[in-house]
Amino acid sequence: MSYQNKNEFPILYTDRLVLREVTYLDANDIYHYLSDEEVMKYYGLAPFKSLKDAEEEIDWYRKIFDDNTGIRWGITLKGNDKVIGSCGFLNFTKQHARAEIGAELAREFWGIGIVSEAFQAILSYGFKEMELMRIQALIEPENYASQKLAEKNGFMKEGLLRKYEYTNGKFDDLYIYSILRGEFL
């Protein structure tokens, strides 16, 4: 059983947020925050230099959805359709019922619990709709804000993956965090 209707992108609602599909109409919004060095510090890519970079990111969101390997929602505030960040799953493996979670947010919205609120919605979607057993997060050791976010949302730190990922011209160590279905539900 697939976790999605191929033609229908799920829209999720929280108290303050609407999580929805990102389209080319959102390219300027995406470029705004993905060109910010602080936002991109732990993203694994260089800050975006052009609108074309944002359009390629949107293409990737569509591709992982179409290929059934992930899903990425645009984060918007209720009553305002401007995309201020994104969150979702990648590396979805149906056989093992697991996926990786990730998010980023425009800097002007940091520190007010938006990503945590979005995480609760997508964790629920992942465990209930996608029938995941495990959701994991890979976080750079210097990214204290993301570690705190993961722990606040019930993730357990499992260990350090040494020189696990090659990004921006260097190999990075990554902590692996996870939360299991029974721990969330």
CSV table of C-alpha atoms in Angstrom, one decimal, residues 32 35 53 63 68 72 179:
chain,number,residue,atom,x,y,z
A,32,HIS,CA,14.8,34.4,0.1
A,35,SER,CA,20.2,32.2,-0.1
A,53,ASP,CA,18.6,27.3,-7.7
A,63,LYS,CA,10.7,14.4,-7.9
A,68,ASN,CA,7.5,7.9,-3.6
A,72,ARG,CA,8.4,18.1,1.3
A,179,ILE,CA,11.9,8.2,17.1
